[in-house]
Structures are given as C-alpha cells and as structure tokens.
C-alpha atoms as a printed R data frame, in Angstrom:
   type eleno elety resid chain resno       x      y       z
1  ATOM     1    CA   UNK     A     1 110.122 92.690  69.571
2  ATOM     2    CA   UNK     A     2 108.418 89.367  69.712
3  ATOM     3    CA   UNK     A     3 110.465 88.502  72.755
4  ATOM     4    CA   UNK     A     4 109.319 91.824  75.091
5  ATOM     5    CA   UNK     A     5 105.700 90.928  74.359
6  ATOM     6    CA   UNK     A     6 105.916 87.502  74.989
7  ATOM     7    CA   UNK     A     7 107.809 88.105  78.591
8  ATOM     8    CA   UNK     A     8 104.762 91.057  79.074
9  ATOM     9    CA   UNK     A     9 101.982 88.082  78.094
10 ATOM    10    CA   UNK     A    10 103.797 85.557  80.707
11 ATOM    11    CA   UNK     A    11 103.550 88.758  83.437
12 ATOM    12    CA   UNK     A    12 100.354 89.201  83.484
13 ATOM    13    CA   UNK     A    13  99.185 85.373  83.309
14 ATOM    14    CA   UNK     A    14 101.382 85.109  86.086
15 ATOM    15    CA   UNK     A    15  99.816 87.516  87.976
16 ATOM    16    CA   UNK     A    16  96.652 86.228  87.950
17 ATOM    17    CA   UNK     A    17  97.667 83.271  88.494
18 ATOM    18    CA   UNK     A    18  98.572 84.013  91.427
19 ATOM    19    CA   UNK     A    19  95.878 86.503  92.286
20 ATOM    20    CA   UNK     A    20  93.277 83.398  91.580
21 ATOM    21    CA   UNK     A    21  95.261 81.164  93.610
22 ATOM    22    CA   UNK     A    22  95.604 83.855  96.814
23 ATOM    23    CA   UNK     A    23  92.310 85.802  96.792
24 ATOM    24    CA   UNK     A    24  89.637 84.592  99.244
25 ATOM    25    CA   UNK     A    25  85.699 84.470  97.481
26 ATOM    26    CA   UNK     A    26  83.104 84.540 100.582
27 ATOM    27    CA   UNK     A    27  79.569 83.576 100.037
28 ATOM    28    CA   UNK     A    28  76.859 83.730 102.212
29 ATOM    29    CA   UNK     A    29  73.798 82.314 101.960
30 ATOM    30    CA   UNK     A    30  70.723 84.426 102.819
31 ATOM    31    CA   UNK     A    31  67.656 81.246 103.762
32 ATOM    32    CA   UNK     A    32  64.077 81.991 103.187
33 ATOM    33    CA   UNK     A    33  61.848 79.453 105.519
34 ATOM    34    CA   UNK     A    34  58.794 79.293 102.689
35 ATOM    35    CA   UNK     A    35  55.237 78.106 103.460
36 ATOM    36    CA   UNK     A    36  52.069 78.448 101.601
37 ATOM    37    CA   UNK     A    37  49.191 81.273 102.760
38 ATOM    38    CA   UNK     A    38  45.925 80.684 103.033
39 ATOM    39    CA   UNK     A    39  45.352 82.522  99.698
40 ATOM    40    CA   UNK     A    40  47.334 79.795  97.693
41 ATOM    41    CA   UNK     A    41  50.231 82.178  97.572
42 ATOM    42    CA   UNK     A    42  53.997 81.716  98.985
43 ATOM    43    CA   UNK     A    43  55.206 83.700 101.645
44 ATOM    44    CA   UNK     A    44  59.061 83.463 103.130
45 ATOM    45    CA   UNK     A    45  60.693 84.866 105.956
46 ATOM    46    CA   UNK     A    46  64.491 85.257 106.415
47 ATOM    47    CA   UNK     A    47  65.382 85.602 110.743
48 ATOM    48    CA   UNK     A    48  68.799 86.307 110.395
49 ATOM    49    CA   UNK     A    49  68.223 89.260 108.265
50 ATOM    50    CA   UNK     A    50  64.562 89.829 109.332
51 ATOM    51    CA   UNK     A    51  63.136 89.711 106.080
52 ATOM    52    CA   UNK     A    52  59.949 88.593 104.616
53 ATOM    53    CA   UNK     A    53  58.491 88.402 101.258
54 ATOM    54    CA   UNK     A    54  55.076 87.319  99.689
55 ATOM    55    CA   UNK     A    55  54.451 86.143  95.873
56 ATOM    56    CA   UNK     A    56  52.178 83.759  93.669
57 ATOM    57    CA   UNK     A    57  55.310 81.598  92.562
58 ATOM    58    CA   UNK     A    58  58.400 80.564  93.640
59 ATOM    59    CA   UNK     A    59  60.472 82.233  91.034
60 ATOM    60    CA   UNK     A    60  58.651 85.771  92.350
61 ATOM    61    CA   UNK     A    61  59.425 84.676  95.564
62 ATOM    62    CA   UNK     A    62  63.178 84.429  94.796
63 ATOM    63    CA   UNK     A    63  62.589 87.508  93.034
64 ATOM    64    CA   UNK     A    64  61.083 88.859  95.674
65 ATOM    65    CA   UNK     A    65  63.872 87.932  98.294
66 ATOM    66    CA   UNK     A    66  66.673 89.333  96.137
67 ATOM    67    CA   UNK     A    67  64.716 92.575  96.115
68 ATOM    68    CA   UNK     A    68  64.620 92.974  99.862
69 ATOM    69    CA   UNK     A    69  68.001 91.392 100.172
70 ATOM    70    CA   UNK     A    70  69.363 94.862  98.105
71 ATOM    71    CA   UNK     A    71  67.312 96.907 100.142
72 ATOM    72    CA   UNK     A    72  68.539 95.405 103.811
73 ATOM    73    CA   UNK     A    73  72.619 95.199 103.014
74 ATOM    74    CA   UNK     A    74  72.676 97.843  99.517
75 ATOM    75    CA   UNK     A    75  75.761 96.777  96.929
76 ATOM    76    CA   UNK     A    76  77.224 93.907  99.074
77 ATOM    77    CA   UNK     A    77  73.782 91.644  98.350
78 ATOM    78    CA   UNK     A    78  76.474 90.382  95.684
79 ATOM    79    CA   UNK     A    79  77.835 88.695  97.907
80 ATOM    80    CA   UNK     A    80  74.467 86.475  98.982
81 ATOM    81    CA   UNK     A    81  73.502 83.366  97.584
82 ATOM    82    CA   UNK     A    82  69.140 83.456  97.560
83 ATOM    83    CA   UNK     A    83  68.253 80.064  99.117
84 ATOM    84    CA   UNK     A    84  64.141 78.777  99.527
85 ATOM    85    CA   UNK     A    85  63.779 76.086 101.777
86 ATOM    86    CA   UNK     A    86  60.067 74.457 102.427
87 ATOM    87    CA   UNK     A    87  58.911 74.575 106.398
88 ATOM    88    CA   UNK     A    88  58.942 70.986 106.022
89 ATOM    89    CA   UNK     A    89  62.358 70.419 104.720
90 ATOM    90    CA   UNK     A    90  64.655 69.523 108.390
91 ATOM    91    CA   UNK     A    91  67.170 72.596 108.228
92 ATOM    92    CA   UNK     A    92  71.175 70.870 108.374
93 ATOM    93    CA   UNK     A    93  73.067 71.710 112.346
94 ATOM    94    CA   UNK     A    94  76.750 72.110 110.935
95 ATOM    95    CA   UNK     A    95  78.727 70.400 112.498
C-alpha cells in the first residue's frame, strides 16, 4: 500500500515538473508617463493603451492605473505589470 502511493506522489511531482519546465508565463508591462499638475497632484498617461489617470500620490496613481487597466482589457489585466515612469526619466530603445 505504501508502494502505490508513493509511485502516485512521484506522478504528480513529475507532472509538474514538467508542466513548470514547459509552460510559457507572458508579462506585459502597461507604462504610465507621470508628471506633476499644476494643482500639486500626479497625473499619468499610458499611449499604447490610451489611458490616463489623475491622483494626489503615487500609490493612488498606481491605484489608479490598475483601475483603468481592468476596465480597458477586463480579466486579462492579470497579465500586466503597472509601471510609473517620471517625464524626466529617458525611456530604454530595446535593442
């Protein structure tokens, strides 16, 4: 008896083993361009998605962009990784 569920454990950590090794994880990155309004507030604008959001703080405006991200692409924001970058901050060219 021992035996069967020993084989059974080594099945299943096999399988996911392999299911780890094989499955493909995508994550996109949805960039907010932030600058400050004349208020004092934060306001951040997203082109590829054309999305923009206003709030008092930066962890609103992540807020904020995660709320409009759900609204623009529904259950598959899960796959989005929020990311504020300044004006000021020179954006990466990949290569």
């Amino acid at each position: 008896m021992g035996r069967s569920q020993t084989i059974a454990t080594f099945s299943v950590v096999e399988f996911f083993s392999c299911w780890i090794q094989t499955r493909e994880t995508v994550m996109r990155e949805a960039l907010f361009t932030v600058r400050r309004t004349t208020d004092g507030g934060l306001c951040a604008k997203n082109n590829v998605l054309r999305l923009s959001v206003a709030a008092r703080s930066r962890e609103e405006l992540k807020e904020e962009a995660r709320e409009a991200l759900i609204s623009a692409v529904g259950p598959s924001h899960v796959g989005y990784r929020i990311r504020l970058q300044s004006e000021s901050q020179p954006q990466s060219v990949p290569a």
